[in-house]
mmCIF file of C-alpha atoms in Angstrom:
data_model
loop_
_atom_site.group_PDB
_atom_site.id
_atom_site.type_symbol
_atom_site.label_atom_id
_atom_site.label_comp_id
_atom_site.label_asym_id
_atom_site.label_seq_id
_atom_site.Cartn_x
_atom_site.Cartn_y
_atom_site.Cartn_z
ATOM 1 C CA UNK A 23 43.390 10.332 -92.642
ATOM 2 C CA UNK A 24 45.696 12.932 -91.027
ATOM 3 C CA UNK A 25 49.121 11.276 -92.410
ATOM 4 C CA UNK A 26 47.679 11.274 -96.182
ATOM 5 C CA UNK A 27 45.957 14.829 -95.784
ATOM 6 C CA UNK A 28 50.085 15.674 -94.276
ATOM 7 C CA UNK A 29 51.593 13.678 -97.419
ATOM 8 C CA UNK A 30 49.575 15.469 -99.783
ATOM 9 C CA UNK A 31 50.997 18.676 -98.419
ATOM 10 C CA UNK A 32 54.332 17.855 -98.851
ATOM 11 C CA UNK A 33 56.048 14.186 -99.152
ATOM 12 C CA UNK A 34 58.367 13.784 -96.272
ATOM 13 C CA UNK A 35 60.078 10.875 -93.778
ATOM 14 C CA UNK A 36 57.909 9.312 -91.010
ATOM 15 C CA UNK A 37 60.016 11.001 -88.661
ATOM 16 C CA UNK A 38 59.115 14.043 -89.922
ATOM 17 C CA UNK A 39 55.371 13.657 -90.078
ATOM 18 C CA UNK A 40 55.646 12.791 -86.261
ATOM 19 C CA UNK A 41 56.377 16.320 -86.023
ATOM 20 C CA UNK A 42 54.453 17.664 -88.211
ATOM 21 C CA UNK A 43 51.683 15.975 -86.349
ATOM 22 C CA UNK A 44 52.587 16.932 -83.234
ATOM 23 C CA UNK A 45 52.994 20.676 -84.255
ATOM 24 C CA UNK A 46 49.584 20.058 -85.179
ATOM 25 C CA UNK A 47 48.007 19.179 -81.608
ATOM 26 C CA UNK A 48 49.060 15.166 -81.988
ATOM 27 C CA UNK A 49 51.477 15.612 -79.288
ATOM 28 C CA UNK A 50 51.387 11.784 -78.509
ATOM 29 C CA UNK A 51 52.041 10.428 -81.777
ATOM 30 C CA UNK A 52 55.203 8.446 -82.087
ATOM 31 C CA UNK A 53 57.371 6.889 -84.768
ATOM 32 C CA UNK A 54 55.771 3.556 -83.547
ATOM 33 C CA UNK A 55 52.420 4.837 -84.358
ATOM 34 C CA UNK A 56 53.335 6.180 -88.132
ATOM 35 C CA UNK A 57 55.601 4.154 -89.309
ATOM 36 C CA UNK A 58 53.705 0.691 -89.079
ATOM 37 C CA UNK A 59 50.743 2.940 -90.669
ATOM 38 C CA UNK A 60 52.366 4.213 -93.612
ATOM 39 C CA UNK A 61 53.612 0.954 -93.962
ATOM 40 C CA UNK A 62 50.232 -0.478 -94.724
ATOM 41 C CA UNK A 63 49.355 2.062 -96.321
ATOM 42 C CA UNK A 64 52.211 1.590 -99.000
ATOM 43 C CA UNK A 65 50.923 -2.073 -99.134
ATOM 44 C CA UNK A 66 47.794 -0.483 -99.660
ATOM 45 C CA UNK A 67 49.053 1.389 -102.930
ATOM 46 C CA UNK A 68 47.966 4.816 -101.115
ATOM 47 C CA UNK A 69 51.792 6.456 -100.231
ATOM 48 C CA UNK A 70 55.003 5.814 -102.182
ATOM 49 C CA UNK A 71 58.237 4.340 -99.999
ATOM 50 C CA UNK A 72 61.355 5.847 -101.833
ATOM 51 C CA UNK A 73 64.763 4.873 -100.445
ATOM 52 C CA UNK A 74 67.334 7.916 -100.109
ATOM 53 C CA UNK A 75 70.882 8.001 -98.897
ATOM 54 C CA UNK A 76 71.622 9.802 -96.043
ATOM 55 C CA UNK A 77 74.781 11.278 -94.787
ATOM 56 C CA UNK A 78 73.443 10.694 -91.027
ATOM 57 C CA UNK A 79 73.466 6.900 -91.719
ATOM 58 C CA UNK A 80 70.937 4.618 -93.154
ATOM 59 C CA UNK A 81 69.017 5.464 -95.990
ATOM 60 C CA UNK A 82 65.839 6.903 -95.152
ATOM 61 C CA UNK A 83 62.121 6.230 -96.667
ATOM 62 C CA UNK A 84 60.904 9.387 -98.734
ATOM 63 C CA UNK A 85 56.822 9.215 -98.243
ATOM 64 C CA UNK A 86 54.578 10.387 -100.889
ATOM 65 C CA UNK A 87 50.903 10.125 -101.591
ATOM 66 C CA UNK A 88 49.873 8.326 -104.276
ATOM 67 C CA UNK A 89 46.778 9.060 -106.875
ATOM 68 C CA UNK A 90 45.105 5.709 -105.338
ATOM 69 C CA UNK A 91 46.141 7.850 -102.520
ATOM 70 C CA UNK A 92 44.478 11.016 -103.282
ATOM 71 C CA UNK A 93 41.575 9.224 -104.412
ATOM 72 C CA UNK A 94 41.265 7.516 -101.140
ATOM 73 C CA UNK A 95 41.343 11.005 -99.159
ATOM 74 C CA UNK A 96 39.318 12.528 -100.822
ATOM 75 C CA UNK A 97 36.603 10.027 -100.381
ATOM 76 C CA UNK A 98 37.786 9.914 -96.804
ATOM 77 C CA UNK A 99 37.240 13.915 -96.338
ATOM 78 C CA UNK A 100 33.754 13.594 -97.869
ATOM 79 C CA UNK A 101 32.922 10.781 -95.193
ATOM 80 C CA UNK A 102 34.438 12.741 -92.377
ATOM 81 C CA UNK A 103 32.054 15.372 -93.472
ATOM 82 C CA UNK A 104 29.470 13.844 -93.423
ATOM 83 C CA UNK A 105 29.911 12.304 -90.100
ATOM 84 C CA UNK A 106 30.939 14.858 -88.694
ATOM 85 C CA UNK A 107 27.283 17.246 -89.697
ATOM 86 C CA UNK A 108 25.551 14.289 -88.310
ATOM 87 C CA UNK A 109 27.214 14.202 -85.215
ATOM 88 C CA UNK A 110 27.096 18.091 -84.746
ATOM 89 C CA UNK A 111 22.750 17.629 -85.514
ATOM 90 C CA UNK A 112 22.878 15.544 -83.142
ATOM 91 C CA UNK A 113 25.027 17.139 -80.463
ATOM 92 C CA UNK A 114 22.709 20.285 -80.964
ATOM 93 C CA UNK A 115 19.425 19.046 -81.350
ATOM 94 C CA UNK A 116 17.329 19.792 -78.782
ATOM 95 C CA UNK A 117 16.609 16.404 -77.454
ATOM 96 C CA UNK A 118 20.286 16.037 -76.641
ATOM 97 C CA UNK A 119 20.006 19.785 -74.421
ATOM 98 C CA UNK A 120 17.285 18.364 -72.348
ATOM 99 C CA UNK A 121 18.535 14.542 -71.573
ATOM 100 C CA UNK A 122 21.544 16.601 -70.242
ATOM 101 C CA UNK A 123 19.679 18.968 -68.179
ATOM 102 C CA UNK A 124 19.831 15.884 -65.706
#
């Protein structure tokens, strides 16, 4: 969910959204991790693959979200919300305080 919510900020290489992730507290993430995952994502229809020259050498992969894309993260968000409430209910609720009393 984090790679779309990055793309829909600004389209960028996978390279780039290593950093971007790990300016953002991901410091493990790798191009390993992102690149196979944007890759199925593309397959997915979710993020656009544009070929670019480079003067560094090879062309490089432009990444963009699509609007399957958006759609897709925005459902996601709404999910992760959701989740997310019911976990924090849960974490708070007062039966959880007293099972770890102990």
């Amino acid at each position: 969910m984090c790679v779309p919510a990055l793309l829909r900020e600004r389209s960028g290489h996978a390279y780039e959204l290593v950093n971007r992730l790990r300016e953002r507290g991901f410091g493990t993430t790798s191009y390993g991790t992102i690149y196979p995952l944007v890759t199925r994502l593309a397959r997915l229809g979710l993020v656009t693959k544009t070929s670019r020259p480079s003067a560094d050498g090879p062309a490089r992969h432009e990444l963009g979200l699509t609007e399957a894309g958006e759609t897709a993260l925005n459902e996601w968000e709404v999910q992760w919300h959701e989740v997310t409430a019911r976990v924090a209910a849960v974490l708070g609720s007062p039966e959880s305080s007293r099972s770890n009393r102990g």
